Amino acid sequence: MSPLWNTAHAQGSTHVVMPGETMVEVFWNAVALRGPRLMMREKKLGIWRGWTWHETGDAVRQLAMGLAAHGFAPGDCASILANTRLEWVLADMAVLSAGGVSNGIYPTDAASQVQYQCEDSSTTVLFVEDEEQLDKALVTREQLPKLKLIVVMDMEGLTRFNDPMVISLDQLREEGAAFDAANAGLFEQRVHSRRPEDLAILIYTSGTTGKPKGAMHSHAALVYIVRGYNQVLRQDETDERMLFLPLCHVAERLGGQYFSIYTGTVFNFVENPDTVPENVREIAPTTFTAVPRVWEKFYSAVTIAIAEAGVFQQWVYRQCMAVGYAVCDRVLAQQAVPLWLKAAFHVANLLALNNVRRMMGVQRARILVTGAAPISPELVRWYLALGLPMLEVWGQTESCGGSTAMPIQRIKLGSIGTACPFNEVMVDPNTQELLIRGPNVFMGYLNQPEKTAETVDAQGWLHTGDVGSVDADGYFRITDRMKDIIITAGGKNITPSEWENELKFSPYVTDAVVIGDKRAYLTVIIMIDLDNVEKFAQDRDVPFSNYASLTRAAEVQALIQAEIETVNRKFARVEQIKHFRLLDTQLTAEDDELTPTMKLKRKFVEQKYKDMIEEMYRA
């Protein structure tokens, strides 16, 4: 057993934790069996408040019957336009319990995007978070004749608002309780109205290359995947996790909400996206799933904190990390760790490593999971050296999330792990595209049979669009997206994500897009890490007035140039970056350049910043 981590609790289990053939049945069986135990927590006005399974069940039942009272029928679709919050889960489970289809809409979507999804999904009820999201609904409702009801979760600023189509979530609960009392047996009929093969949820793709596509997932697939996840990385009622990624995204919807409902893992809601670092330290989750950008931010925060520490503290950190790396490298190489090194690692824990883990809020974490985007192998190695098992998973919206996972018993850096036992994964011998097949593969795209036929072939293989390879041990590697591979003017194939991941390991870089298809050389557009670059400038008395002037400062330009040169040394000359530009606008999730998981959209960036790119090549 490695001195880095305990693998016992992470072993998969084929035991059926919670019976049920639909996600609705799983939920209500869990309510009956776990009743008074803690299910989830939220923080409001600085105070954490817990919800038991019984309390949650009461709220869900009342909301489901409130929907029924307003004519919501089995098979109807309801959409949820809100950030990740407790009411999102209540609304989602209420829609499913009423026999409906649940769809999530990103709160960063514009009104036109909300209209498209509601129209495409035939939404009849729309849950909105607050006044801001309500405005989008009101702007688009005249173009949505099927929309009958808008339910507002947070009525702040709307106490005097009066509209016959709009009610509060609390009012829906009250009406549902009265309707339930007057219609004995109706609720039970609704709960059992759905069959395993019926459509349960829609998850819309980001639509970076056209209109978003609604991926359809059945109840059978949802139940199958949460049971499958437990075969890979077991969770139980002793675990705690955070829900903070968008619940519209497959990762948090399946791997967070539904997986936790199945296993009994307590899930905690952060106050808002900006309080994630603070809330992590309060919650100290035992299992933590995040996208690479979150892991990069944690690493950057530690790096900057160490840089600000005293000379002696810096020396202690370096020595302790050296011990951690020595142990990590032996474990990765499947070599025995000598007793003296185990003892040294124990001392390193006491001197520094425990404090670093506590600083991030992951001192109780037995598993860290990263996915949804490529991650630097060196960043994974840093977490492993801290004694934190970081496991990469890979999958897609269309495969119900994770289809490969890194075995904790043998981690291979740069790999996405082996095929999960619940599905098949293979590399197409002709195109090197990764293919997935299994009961977790989606039902198809709503209203788009042609796109479905392009994505799933006659043998049931899901064509992922990712190019990769597999080694003799069954470990897969992603080379890049098929559409993202760069072929230079000299005919050299370049995988931009490999270079970008190396650069994002820098605490001063948040994201990067490498350019060079059909070009003589490579260039890159970079988004800086504001907090760390700002601190760099302040420590050196570099004058700047705003974000744009910060990116233009000569010292900042030189800083990023040095980071690029460090990465360039790892690549052949033809793969090195010749010129770069910094984005002079601070991007947020509302900007079109970013996906909901905060990744730069390559094609969008190439189009929007075409003049900037051409300037680099004229240079």
Coordinates of C-alpha atoms in Angstrom, one line a residue:
M1 CA 0.0 0.0 0.0
S2 CA 1.3 3.4 -0.9
P3 CA 2.2 5.8 1.9
L4 CA 0.6 8.5 -0.3
W5 CA -3.0 7.4 0.0
N6 CA -5.3 4.7 1.2
T7 CA -6.8 2.8 -1.7
A8 CA -9.2 0.6 0.4
H9 CA -12.1 3.0 0.5
A10 CA -11.8 3.9 -3.2
Q11 CA -12.3 0.3 -4.5
G12 CA -15.3 -0.1 -6.7
S13 CA -18.4 -2.0 -5.6
T14 CA -20.9 -3.9 -7.7
H15 CA -23.4 -4.0 -4.9
V16 CA -26.7 -2.2 -5.6
V17 CA -26.7 0.5 -3.0
M18 CA -30.2 1.8 -3.7
P19 CA -32.9 -0.2 -5.6
G20 CA -34.9 1.4 -8.3
E21 CA -35.3 1.0 -12.1
T22 CA -35.9 4.8 -12.7
M23 CA -34.1 7.7 -11.2
V24 CA -37.4 8.7 -9.5
E25 CA -37.7 5.3 -7.8
V26 CA -34.1 5.5 -6.7
F27 CA -34.7 8.9 -5.1
W28 CA -37.9 7.9 -3.3
N29 CA -36.4 4.6 -2.1
A30 CA -33.6 6.7 -0.7
V31 CA -36.0 9.0 1.1
A32 CA -37.8 6.1 2.7
L33 CA -34.6 4.3 3.8
R34 CA -32.5 7.3 4.8
G35 CA -35.3 9.5 6.1
P36 CA -33.9 11.5 9.1
R37 CA -30.3 11.4 7.9
L38 CA -28.6 14.5 6.4
M39 CA -28.9 14.7 2.6
M40 CA -27.6 18.1 1.7
R41 CA -26.5 21.5 3.1
E42 CA -26.6 25.1 1.9
K43 CA -25.1 28.3 3.3
K44 CA -27.3 31.3 3.5
L45 CA -26.5 34.5 5.3
G46 CA -23.4 33.0 6.7
I47 CA -25.1 30.0 8.3
W48 CA -25.0 26.4 7.1
R49 CA -28.4 24.7 7.1
G50 CA -28.9 21.0 6.6
W51 CA -31.7 19.2 4.8
T52 CA -32.7 15.7 5.8
W53 CA -34.0 13.2 3.2
H54 CA -37.5 13.5 4.7
E55 CA -37.4 17.3 4.4
T56 CA -36.2 17.1 0.9
G57 CA -38.8 14.5 0.0
D58 CA -41.6 16.7 1.4
A59 CA -40.5 19.7 -0.7
V60 CA -40.1 17.6 -3.8
R61 CA -43.6 16.0 -3.4
Q62 CA -45.3 19.4 -2.9
L63 CA -43.5 20.9 -5.9
A64 CA -44.4 17.9 -8.1
M65 CA -48.0 18.1 -7.2
G66 CA -47.9 21.9 -7.7
L67 CA -46.8 21.2 -11.3
A68 CA -49.7 18.7 -11.6
A69 CA -52.1 21.3 -10.4
H70 CA -51.0 23.6 -13.2
G71 CA -51.6 21.0 -15.8
F72 CA -48.1 19.6 -16.1
A73 CA -48.6 16.1 -17.6
P74 CA -46.3 13.0 -17.7
G75 CA -43.9 13.4 -20.6
D76 CA -44.0 17.2 -20.5
C77 CA -40.7 19.1 -20.3
A78 CA -39.7 21.7 -17.7
S79 CA -36.5 23.7 -17.9
I80 CA -34.4 25.1 -15.0
L81 CA -32.6 28.4 -15.6
A82 CA -30.5 28.9 -12.5
N83 CA -27.0 28.6 -10.9
T84 CA -26.2 25.5 -9.0
R85 CA -28.2 25.8 -5.8
L86 CA -30.4 23.7 -3.5
E87 CA -33.6 24.7 -5.3
W88 CA -32.2 23.4 -8.6
V89 CA -32.2 19.9 -7.1
L90 CA -35.7 20.3 -5.6
A91 CA -37.0 21.5 -9.0
D92 CA -35.2 18.7 -10.9
M93 CA -36.5 15.9 -8.7
A94 CA -40.0 17.4 -8.7
V95 CA -40.2 17.5 -12.5
L96 CA -39.0 13.8 -12.6
S97 CA -41.4 12.8 -9.8
A98 CA -44.3 14.4 -11.7
G99 CA -43.5 12.2 -14.7
G100 CA -41.8 15.0 -16.7
V101 CA -38.6 15.5 -18.6
S102 CA -36.1 17.9 -16.9
N103 CA -33.8 20.2 -18.8
G104 CA -31.2 22.6 -17.5
I105 CA -30.2 25.9 -19.1
Y106 CA -27.0 27.7 -18.2
P107 CA -27.7 30.9 -16.3
T108 CA -25.1 32.6 -18.5
D109 CA -27.1 32.0 -21.7
A110 CA -28.6 35.0 -23.4
A111 CA -32.3 35.4 -23.8
S112 CA -32.1 34.2 -27.4
Q113 CA -30.4 30.9 -26.3
V114 CA -33.1 30.5 -23.6
Q115 CA -35.8 30.9 -26.2
Y116 CA -34.1 28.3 -28.5
Q117 CA -33.8 25.6 -25.8
C118 CA -37.4 26.2 -24.5
E119 CA -38.7 26.0 -28.1
D120 CA -36.7 23.0 -29.1
S121 CA -37.6 21.1 -25.9
S122 CA -41.3 22.1 -25.9
T123 CA -40.9 23.5 -22.4
T124 CA -44.2 24.1 -20.7
V125 CA -42.8 25.2 -17.2
L126 CA -39.7 27.3 -16.7
F127 CA -38.0 27.6 -13.3
V128 CA -35.9 30.7 -13.0
E129 CA -33.5 31.7 -10.3
D130 CA -34.2 35.3 -9.7
E131 CA -35.2 38.7 -11.2
E132 CA -32.2 38.6 -13.7
Q133 CA -33.2 35.2 -15.1
L134 CA -36.9 36.1 -15.0
D135 CA -36.2 39.0 -17.4
K136 CA -34.9 36.6 -20.0
A137 CA -38.1 34.5 -19.7
L138 CA -40.4 37.5 -20.0
V139 CA -38.5 38.8 -23.1
T140 CA -38.9 35.5 -24.9
R141 CA -42.3 34.1 -23.7
E142 CA -44.3 35.6 -26.6
Q143 CA -42.3 33.4 -28.9
L144 CA -43.0 30.3 -26.7
P145 CA -46.7 29.5 -27.1
K146 CA -46.2 26.2 -25.2
L147 CA -44.9 27.9 -22.1
K148 CA -47.6 28.0 -19.4
L149 CA -45.9 28.8 -16.1
I150 CA -42.8 30.5 -14.8
V151 CA -41.6 29.7 -11.3
V152 CA -39.2 32.0 -9.5
M153 CA -36.9 30.6 -6.8
D154 CA -35.7 33.9 -5.3
M155 CA -38.3 36.6 -5.2
E156 CA -35.9 39.4 -3.9
G157 CA -36.9 42.6 -5.7
L158 CA -40.1 41.1 -7.0
T159 CA -42.4 41.5 -4.0
R160 CA -44.7 43.9 -5.9
F161 CA -44.4 42.1 -9.2
N162 CA -47.7 40.7 -10.5
D163 CA -48.0 38.5 -13.6
P164 CA -50.6 35.7 -14.0
M165 CA -48.0 33.4 -15.6
V166 CA -45.4 33.9 -12.8
I167 CA -45.4 32.4 -9.3
S168 CA -42.9 31.9 -6.6
L169 CA -41.4 28.5 -5.7
D170 CA -43.0 28.8 -2.3
Q171 CA -46.4 29.4 -3.8
L172 CA -46.0 26.4 -6.0
R173 CA -45.2 24.3 -2.9
E174 CA -48.3 25.6 -1.1
E175 CA -50.6 24.9 -4.1
G176 CA -49.0 21.5 -4.4
A177 CA -49.7 20.6 -0.8
A178 CA -53.4 21.5 -1.2
F179 CA -53.7 19.7 -4.5
D180 CA -52.1 16.6 -3.0
A181 CA -54.5 16.5 -0.1
A182 CA -57.5 16.7 -2.6
N183 CA -56.2 14.1 -5.0
A184 CA -55.3 11.0 -3.0
G185 CA -53.1 8.5 -4.9
L186 CA -52.3 10.8 -7.8
F187 CA -48.7 11.4 -6.6
E188 CA -47.9 7.7 -6.5
Q189 CA -49.4 7.3 -10.0
R190 CA -47.0 10.1 -11.3
V191 CA -44.0 8.6 -9.6
H192 CA -44.6 5.2 -11.3
S193 CA -45.8 6.6 -14.6
R194 CA -42.3 6.5 -16.1
R195 CA -40.7 3.3 -17.5
P196 CA -36.9 2.8 -17.5
E197 CA -36.8 3.3 -21.3
D198 CA -38.6 6.7 -21.1
L199 CA -36.8 10.0 -21.6
A200 CA -35.7 11.5 -18.3
I201 CA -33.4 14.5 -18.9
L202 CA -32.1 16.6 -21.7
I203 CA -28.5 18.0 -21.6
Y204 CA -27.8 20.5 -24.3
T205 CA -24.3 20.6 -25.8
S206 CA -22.5 23.9 -25.8
G207 CA -23.2 24.6 -29.5
T208 CA -19.8 26.0 -30.4
T209 CA -20.2 24.8 -34.0
G210 CA -23.9 25.6 -34.5
K211 CA -27.1 25.3 -32.6
P212 CA -27.0 23.4 -29.3
K213 CA -28.1 19.8 -29.5
G214 CA -30.3 18.3 -26.8
A215 CA -28.8 15.0 -25.8
M216 CA -31.6 12.7 -24.6
H217 CA -30.9 10.3 -21.6
S218 CA -33.4 7.7 -20.4
H219 CA -34.1 6.7 -16.8
A220 CA -32.5 3.4 -17.5
A221 CA -29.2 5.1 -18.5
L222 CA -29.2 7.3 -15.4
V223 CA -29.6 4.4 -13.1
Y224 CA -27.1 2.3 -15.0
I225 CA -24.5 5.1 -14.9
V226 CA -24.7 5.9 -11.2
R227 CA -24.4 2.2 -10.4
G228 CA -21.5 2.1 -12.8
Y229 CA -19.7 5.0 -11.2
N230 CA -19.8 3.2 -7.9
Q231 CA -18.0 0.3 -9.6
V232 CA -15.1 2.6 -10.4
L233 CA -14.9 5.0 -7.4
R234 CA -17.0 4.0 -4.5
Q235 CA -18.8 6.6 -2.4
D236 CA -21.1 6.1 0.6
E237 CA -22.9 8.0 3.4
T238 CA -19.7 8.8 5.2
D239 CA -18.6 11.0 2.3
E240 CA -19.2 14.7 1.7
R241 CA -18.8 16.5 -1.6
M242 CA -19.5 20.0 -3.0
L243 CA -21.9 20.9 -5.8
F244 CA -20.6 24.0 -7.5
L245 CA -20.1 23.1 -11.2
P246 CA -23.1 23.9 -13.4
L247 CA -25.9 21.4 -12.9
C248 CA -26.7 21.8 -16.6
H249 CA -23.4 20.0 -17.3
V250 CA -23.2 16.3 -17.4
A251 CA -20.4 16.1 -14.8
E252 CA -22.2 17.7 -11.9
R253 CA -25.7 16.4 -12.9
L254 CA -24.6 12.8 -13.1
G255 CA -21.4 12.6 -11.1
G256 CA -22.5 15.0 -8.5
Q257 CA -26.3 15.2 -7.9
Y258 CA -27.5 11.8 -9.1
F259 CA -24.5 9.8 -7.9
S260 CA -24.8 11.4 -4.5
I261 CA -28.5 10.6 -4.3
Y262 CA -27.7 7.0 -5.2
T263 CA -24.9 6.5 -2.7
G264 CA -26.1 8.8 0.1
T265 CA -23.1 11.1 -0.1
V266 CA -23.9 14.4 1.6
F267 CA -23.6 17.2 -0.9
N268 CA -23.0 20.8 0.0
F269 CA -23.8 23.9 -2.1
V270 CA -21.3 26.8 -2.3
E271 CA -22.7 30.3 -1.8
N272 CA -21.7 31.4 -5.3
P273 CA -18.9 30.7 -7.7
D274 CA -16.6 33.3 -6.1
T275 CA -16.7 31.7 -2.7
V276 CA -15.6 28.2 -3.8
P277 CA -12.1 28.5 -2.2
E278 CA -13.6 29.7 1.1
N279 CA -16.4 27.1 1.1
V280 CA -14.0 24.3 0.3
R281 CA -12.1 25.0 3.5
E282 CA -15.4 25.0 5.5
I283 CA -16.7 21.8 4.0
A284 CA -13.4 19.9 3.7
P285 CA -15.0 17.4 1.2
T286 CA -13.9 13.8 1.2
T287 CA -14.4 13.4 -2.5
F288 CA -13.9 16.4 -4.8
T289 CA -14.6 16.6 -8.6
A290 CA -13.6 19.7 -10.5
V291 CA -12.4 20.9 -13.9
P292 CA -8.7 21.6 -14.5
R293 CA -9.1 25.3 -14.1
V294 CA -10.1 24.9 -10.5
W295 CA -7.1 22.7 -9.8
E296 CA -4.8 25.2 -11.6
K297 CA -6.2 28.0 -9.4
F298 CA -5.5 26.0 -6.2
Y299 CA -2.0 25.3 -7.3
S300 CA -1.5 29.0 -8.3
A301 CA -2.7 30.1 -4.9
V302 CA -0.3 27.8 -3.1
T303 CA 2.6 28.9 -5.4
I304 CA 2.0 32.6 -4.7
A305 CA 1.6 32.0 -0.9
I306 CA 4.9 30.2 -0.8
A307 CA 6.6 33.0 -2.8
E308 CA 5.3 35.5 -0.1
A309 CA 6.6 33.3 2.8
G310 CA 9.9 33.7 4.5
V311 CA 13.1 32.2 3.2
F312 CA 13.1 29.4 5.8
Q313 CA 9.4 28.5 5.1
Q314 CA 10.2 28.3 1.4
W315 CA 13.2 26.0 2.1
V316 CA 11.0 23.7 4.2
Y317 CA 8.3 23.6 1.5
R318 CA 10.9 22.7 -1.2
Q319 CA 12.5 20.0 0.9
C320 CA 9.1 18.4 1.9
M321 CA 7.9 18.5 -1.7
A322 CA 11.1 16.9 -2.9
V323 CA 10.3 14.0 -0.5
G324 CA 6.7 13.9 -1.8
Y325 CA 7.9 13.8 -5.4
A326 CA 10.4 11.0 -4.6
V327 CA 7.6 8.9 -3.1
C328 CA 5.2 9.8 -5.9
D329 CA 7.7 8.8 -8.6
R330 CA 8.4 5.4 -7.0
V331 CA 4.7 4.7 -6.7
L332 CA 4.0 5.7 -10.3
A333 CA 6.8 3.4 -11.4
Q334 CA 5.3 0.6 -9.4
Q335 CA 8.4 0.4 -7.2
A336 CA 8.6 -0.4 -3.5
V337 CA 9.0 2.7 -1.2
P338 CA 11.8 2.1 1.3
L339 CA 11.0 2.5 5.0
W340 CA 13.4 5.5 5.3
L341 CA 11.4 7.3 2.6
K342 CA 8.1 6.5 4.2
A343 CA 9.4 7.9 7.4
A344 CA 10.7 11.0 5.6
F345 CA 7.3 11.5 4.0
H346 CA 5.6 11.2 7.4
V347 CA 7.9 14.0 8.7
A348 CA 7.2 16.1 5.5
N349 CA 3.5 15.8 6.2
L350 CA 4.0 17.1 9.7
L351 CA 6.2 20.0 8.6
A352 CA 4.5 21.3 5.5
L353 CA 2.3 19.0 3.4
N354 CA -0.6 18.8 5.8
N355 CA -0.7 22.6 6.0
V356 CA -0.7 22.9 2.2
R357 CA -3.7 20.5 2.0
R358 CA -5.5 22.3 4.8
M359 CA -4.9 25.6 3.0
M360 CA -6.8 24.3 0.0
G361 CA -9.5 22.6 2.1
V362 CA -8.7 19.1 0.9
Q363 CA -7.1 17.7 4.1
R364 CA -9.9 15.1 4.3
A365 CA -10.1 14.3 0.6
R366 CA -9.4 10.7 -0.3
I367 CA -10.1 11.2 -4.0
L368 CA -9.7 14.1 -6.3
V369 CA -11.3 13.7 -9.7
T370 CA -10.5 15.9 -12.7
G371 CA -12.3 15.9 -16.0
A372 CA -14.2 17.8 -18.7
A373 CA -10.9 19.2 -20.2
P374 CA -7.2 18.1 -20.6
I375 CA -5.0 18.7 -17.6
S376 CA -1.2 19.0 -17.3
P377 CA 0.5 15.8 -16.2
E378 CA 2.9 17.9 -14.1
L379 CA -0.1 19.4 -12.2
V380 CA -1.4 15.9 -11.4
R381 CA 2.1 14.9 -10.2
W382 CA 2.1 18.0 -7.9
Y383 CA -1.1 16.8 -6.2
L384 CA 0.2 13.3 -6.0
A385 CA 3.3 14.5 -4.3
L386 CA 1.1 16.2 -1.7
G387 CA -0.4 12.8 -0.9
L388 CA -3.6 13.5 -2.8
P389 CA -4.8 10.9 -5.3
M390 CA -5.9 12.8 -8.4
L391 CA -7.7 10.6 -10.9
E392 CA -8.5 11.7 -14.4
V393 CA -11.8 10.7 -16.0
W394 CA -13.0 11.1 -19.6
G395 CA -16.3 11.0 -21.2
Q396 CA -19.0 13.1 -22.9
T397 CA -22.5 14.4 -22.6
E398 CA -23.5 11.7 -25.0
S399 CA -22.1 8.9 -22.8
C400 CA -23.7 10.1 -19.6
G401 CA -20.3 11.4 -18.4
G402 CA -17.3 9.3 -17.5
S403 CA -16.4 6.3 -19.7
T404 CA -12.8 5.9 -18.7
A405 CA -11.2 6.4 -15.3
M406 CA -7.8 6.2 -13.8
P407 CA -7.4 3.2 -11.5
I408 CA -6.1 4.4 -8.2
Q409 CA -4.0 1.2 -7.8
R410 CA -1.9 2.2 -10.9
I411 CA -1.8 5.8 -12.1
K412 CA -0.2 6.7 -15.4
L413 CA 0.4 10.4 -15.9
G414 CA -0.9 11.8 -19.2
S415 CA -3.5 9.0 -19.5
I416 CA -7.2 9.1 -19.1
G417 CA -7.2 5.7 -17.5
T418 CA -8.8 2.5 -18.6
A419 CA -12.3 1.8 -19.9
C420 CA -14.9 1.8 -17.1
P421 CA -16.3 -1.7 -16.6
F422 CA -19.8 -0.6 -17.6
N423 CA -18.9 0.3 -21.2
E424 CA -16.6 -0.5 -24.1
V425 CA -14.0 1.9 -25.4
M426 CA -11.9 1.4 -28.5
V427 CA -9.6 3.3 -30.9
D428 CA -10.8 3.3 -34.5
P429 CA -7.9 1.6 -36.4
N430 CA -8.5 3.9 -39.4
T431 CA -9.0 7.3 -37.9
Q432 CA -7.6 6.9 -34.3
E433 CA -10.9 8.3 -33.0
L434 CA -12.0 7.0 -29.6
L435 CA -15.4 5.2 -29.7
I436 CA -17.7 4.3 -26.8
R437 CA -20.4 1.6 -26.7
G438 CA -22.7 0.6 -23.9
P439 CA -26.1 1.1 -22.2
N440 CA -24.9 4.5 -21.0
V441 CA -24.8 5.9 -24.6
F442 CA -27.6 8.4 -25.1
M443 CA -30.9 8.0 -26.9
G444 CA -30.0 10.5 -29.6
Y445 CA -30.3 14.3 -30.2
L446 CA -33.8 15.7 -29.7
N447 CA -35.4 16.6 -33.1
Q448 CA -32.1 15.9 -34.9
P449 CA -32.1 12.4 -36.3
E450 CA -29.5 13.2 -38.9
K451 CA -27.0 14.4 -36.3
T452 CA -27.8 11.3 -34.2
A453 CA -27.0 9.1 -37.2
E454 CA -23.7 10.9 -37.7
T455 CA -22.7 10.4 -34.0
V456 CA -23.8 6.8 -33.3
D457 CA -23.1 4.2 -36.0
A458 CA -25.1 1.1 -36.9
Q459 CA -23.1 -1.0 -34.5
G460 CA -23.9 1.3 -31.6
W461 CA -20.5 3.0 -31.3
L462 CA -20.5 6.6 -30.2
H463 CA -18.1 8.6 -32.3
T464 CA -16.5 11.0 -29.8
G465 CA -14.5 13.3 -32.0
D466 CA -11.4 12.7 -29.8
V467 CA -8.3 11.3 -31.3
G468 CA -6.2 9.0 -29.1
S469 CA -4.4 5.8 -28.5
V470 CA -4.3 2.8 -26.1
D471 CA -1.3 1.0 -24.7
A472 CA -0.8 -2.7 -24.0
D473 CA -2.2 -2.3 -20.5
G474 CA -5.5 -0.8 -21.8
Y475 CA -4.7 2.8 -20.8
F476 CA -6.1 5.4 -23.2
R477 CA -4.5 8.7 -24.1
I478 CA -6.2 11.7 -25.8
T479 CA -4.2 13.3 -28.5
D480 CA -6.7 16.0 -29.2
R481 CA -10.0 16.8 -30.7
M482 CA -10.1 15.7 -34.4
K483 CA -11.2 19.2 -35.4
D484 CA -8.5 20.9 -33.3
I485 CA -5.4 19.1 -34.6
I486 CA -3.1 21.6 -36.3
I487 CA -1.3 20.7 -39.6
T488 CA 1.4 23.4 -40.3
A489 CA 2.3 24.6 -43.7
G490 CA 5.2 22.2 -43.6
G491 CA 2.9 19.3 -43.1
K492 CA 3.7 18.7 -39.4
N493 CA 0.8 17.5 -37.2
I494 CA 0.6 19.4 -33.9
T495 CA -1.6 18.6 -30.9
P496 CA -2.3 22.1 -29.4
S497 CA -3.7 20.8 -26.1
E498 CA -0.4 19.3 -25.1
W499 CA 1.4 22.6 -25.4
E500 CA -1.5 24.5 -23.9
N501 CA -1.6 22.2 -20.8
E502 CA 2.1 22.8 -20.2
L503 CA 1.6 26.6 -20.3
K504 CA -1.4 26.5 -18.0
F505 CA 0.8 24.9 -15.3
S506 CA 2.2 28.4 -14.9
P507 CA 0.5 30.3 -12.0
Y508 CA 0.3 33.4 -14.3
V509 CA -1.7 31.7 -17.1
T510 CA -5.4 30.8 -16.9
D511 CA -5.9 29.5 -20.5
A512 CA -4.3 29.5 -23.9
V513 CA -5.2 28.8 -27.5
V514 CA -2.4 27.7 -29.9
I515 CA -2.8 28.9 -33.5
G516 CA -1.0 27.5 -36.6
D517 CA -3.2 25.4 -38.9
K518 CA -1.7 25.8 -42.4
R519 CA 0.7 28.4 -41.1
A520 CA 4.5 28.5 -41.2
Y521 CA 4.8 28.5 -37.4
L522 CA 2.8 28.4 -34.1
T523 CA 1.5 31.4 -32.2
V524 CA -0.6 31.6 -29.1
I525 CA -3.4 33.7 -27.5
I526 CA -3.2 33.8 -23.7
M527 CA -5.6 34.7 -20.9
I528 CA -3.6 35.7 -17.8
D529 CA -4.5 34.8 -14.2
L530 CA -5.6 38.2 -12.9
D531 CA -4.9 37.7 -9.2
N532 CA -1.4 36.3 -9.7
V533 CA -0.3 38.7 -12.4
E534 CA -1.7 41.7 -10.5
K535 CA 0.2 40.6 -7.4
F536 CA 3.4 40.3 -9.6
A537 CA 2.9 43.8 -10.8
Q538 CA 2.2 45.3 -7.4
D539 CA 5.3 43.7 -5.9
R540 CA 7.4 45.3 -8.6
D541 CA 5.7 48.7 -8.6
V542 CA 4.6 48.2 -12.2
P543 CA 2.0 50.9 -13.0
F544 CA -1.4 49.9 -14.3
S545 CA -4.9 51.3 -14.1
N546 CA -7.0 48.4 -15.3
Y547 CA -7.0 44.9 -16.7
A548 CA -6.1 46.1 -20.2
S549 CA -3.2 48.2 -19.1
L550 CA -1.9 45.4 -16.9
T551 CA -1.7 43.0 -20.0
R552 CA 0.2 45.7 -21.9
A553 CA 2.8 46.4 -19.3
A554 CA 6.3 45.6 -20.5
E555 CA 7.1 43.7 -17.3
V556 CA 4.0 41.5 -17.7
Q557 CA 4.8 40.9 -21.4
A558 CA 8.3 39.8 -20.3
L559 CA 6.9 37.6 -17.6
I560 CA 4.7 35.7 -20.0
Q561 CA 7.5 35.5 -22.6
A562 CA 9.6 33.8 -20.0
E563 CA 6.9 31.3 -19.2
I564 CA 6.6 30.5 -22.9
E565 CA 10.3 30.0 -23.3
T566 CA 10.2 27.6 -20.4
V567 CA 7.6 25.5 -22.2
N568 CA 9.2 25.9 -25.6
R569 CA 12.3 24.1 -24.3
K570 CA 10.2 20.9 -23.9
F571 CA 9.2 20.8 -27.6
A572 CA 10.9 20.4 -30.9
R573 CA 11.7 23.5 -32.8
V574 CA 8.8 23.1 -35.2
E575 CA 6.4 22.8 -32.2
Q576 CA 7.6 26.0 -30.5
I577 CA 5.7 29.2 -30.1
K578 CA 7.1 32.2 -32.1
H579 CA 4.7 34.9 -31.1
F580 CA 2.0 35.5 -28.5
R581 CA -0.7 38.0 -27.6
L582 CA -2.5 38.6 -24.3
L583 CA -6.3 39.0 -24.3
D584 CA -6.8 42.5 -22.9
T585 CA -10.4 41.8 -21.7
Q586 CA -11.1 40.0 -18.4
L587 CA -13.5 37.2 -19.5
T588 CA -16.3 35.7 -17.4
A589 CA -18.7 32.9 -17.9
E590 CA -21.1 35.4 -19.6
D591 CA -18.7 36.0 -22.4
D592 CA -19.1 34.0 -25.7
E593 CA -15.4 33.1 -25.7
L594 CA -15.7 30.8 -22.7
T595 CA -17.6 27.5 -22.3
P596 CA -19.7 27.0 -19.2
T597 CA -16.7 25.1 -17.7
M598 CA -14.5 28.1 -18.3
K599 CA -12.5 26.8 -21.3
L600 CA -11.7 29.1 -24.2
K601 CA -13.6 28.1 -27.3
R602 CA -10.9 27.5 -29.9
K603 CA -12.9 28.2 -33.1
F604 CA -14.7 31.2 -31.6
V605 CA -11.4 32.7 -30.5
E606 CA -9.8 32.1 -33.9
Q607 CA -12.7 33.9 -35.5
K608 CA -13.2 36.8 -33.1
Y609 CA -9.5 37.6 -32.8
K610 CA -8.7 37.1 -36.4
D611 CA -7.0 40.5 -36.8
M612 CA -4.8 39.9 -33.7
I613 CA -3.8 36.5 -35.2
E614 CA -3.0 38.0 -38.6
E615 CA -0.9 40.7 -36.9
M616 CA 1.3 38.0 -35.2
Y617 CA 2.0 36.4 -38.6
R618 CA 2.7 39.7 -40.3
A619 CA 5.2 40.3 -37.5

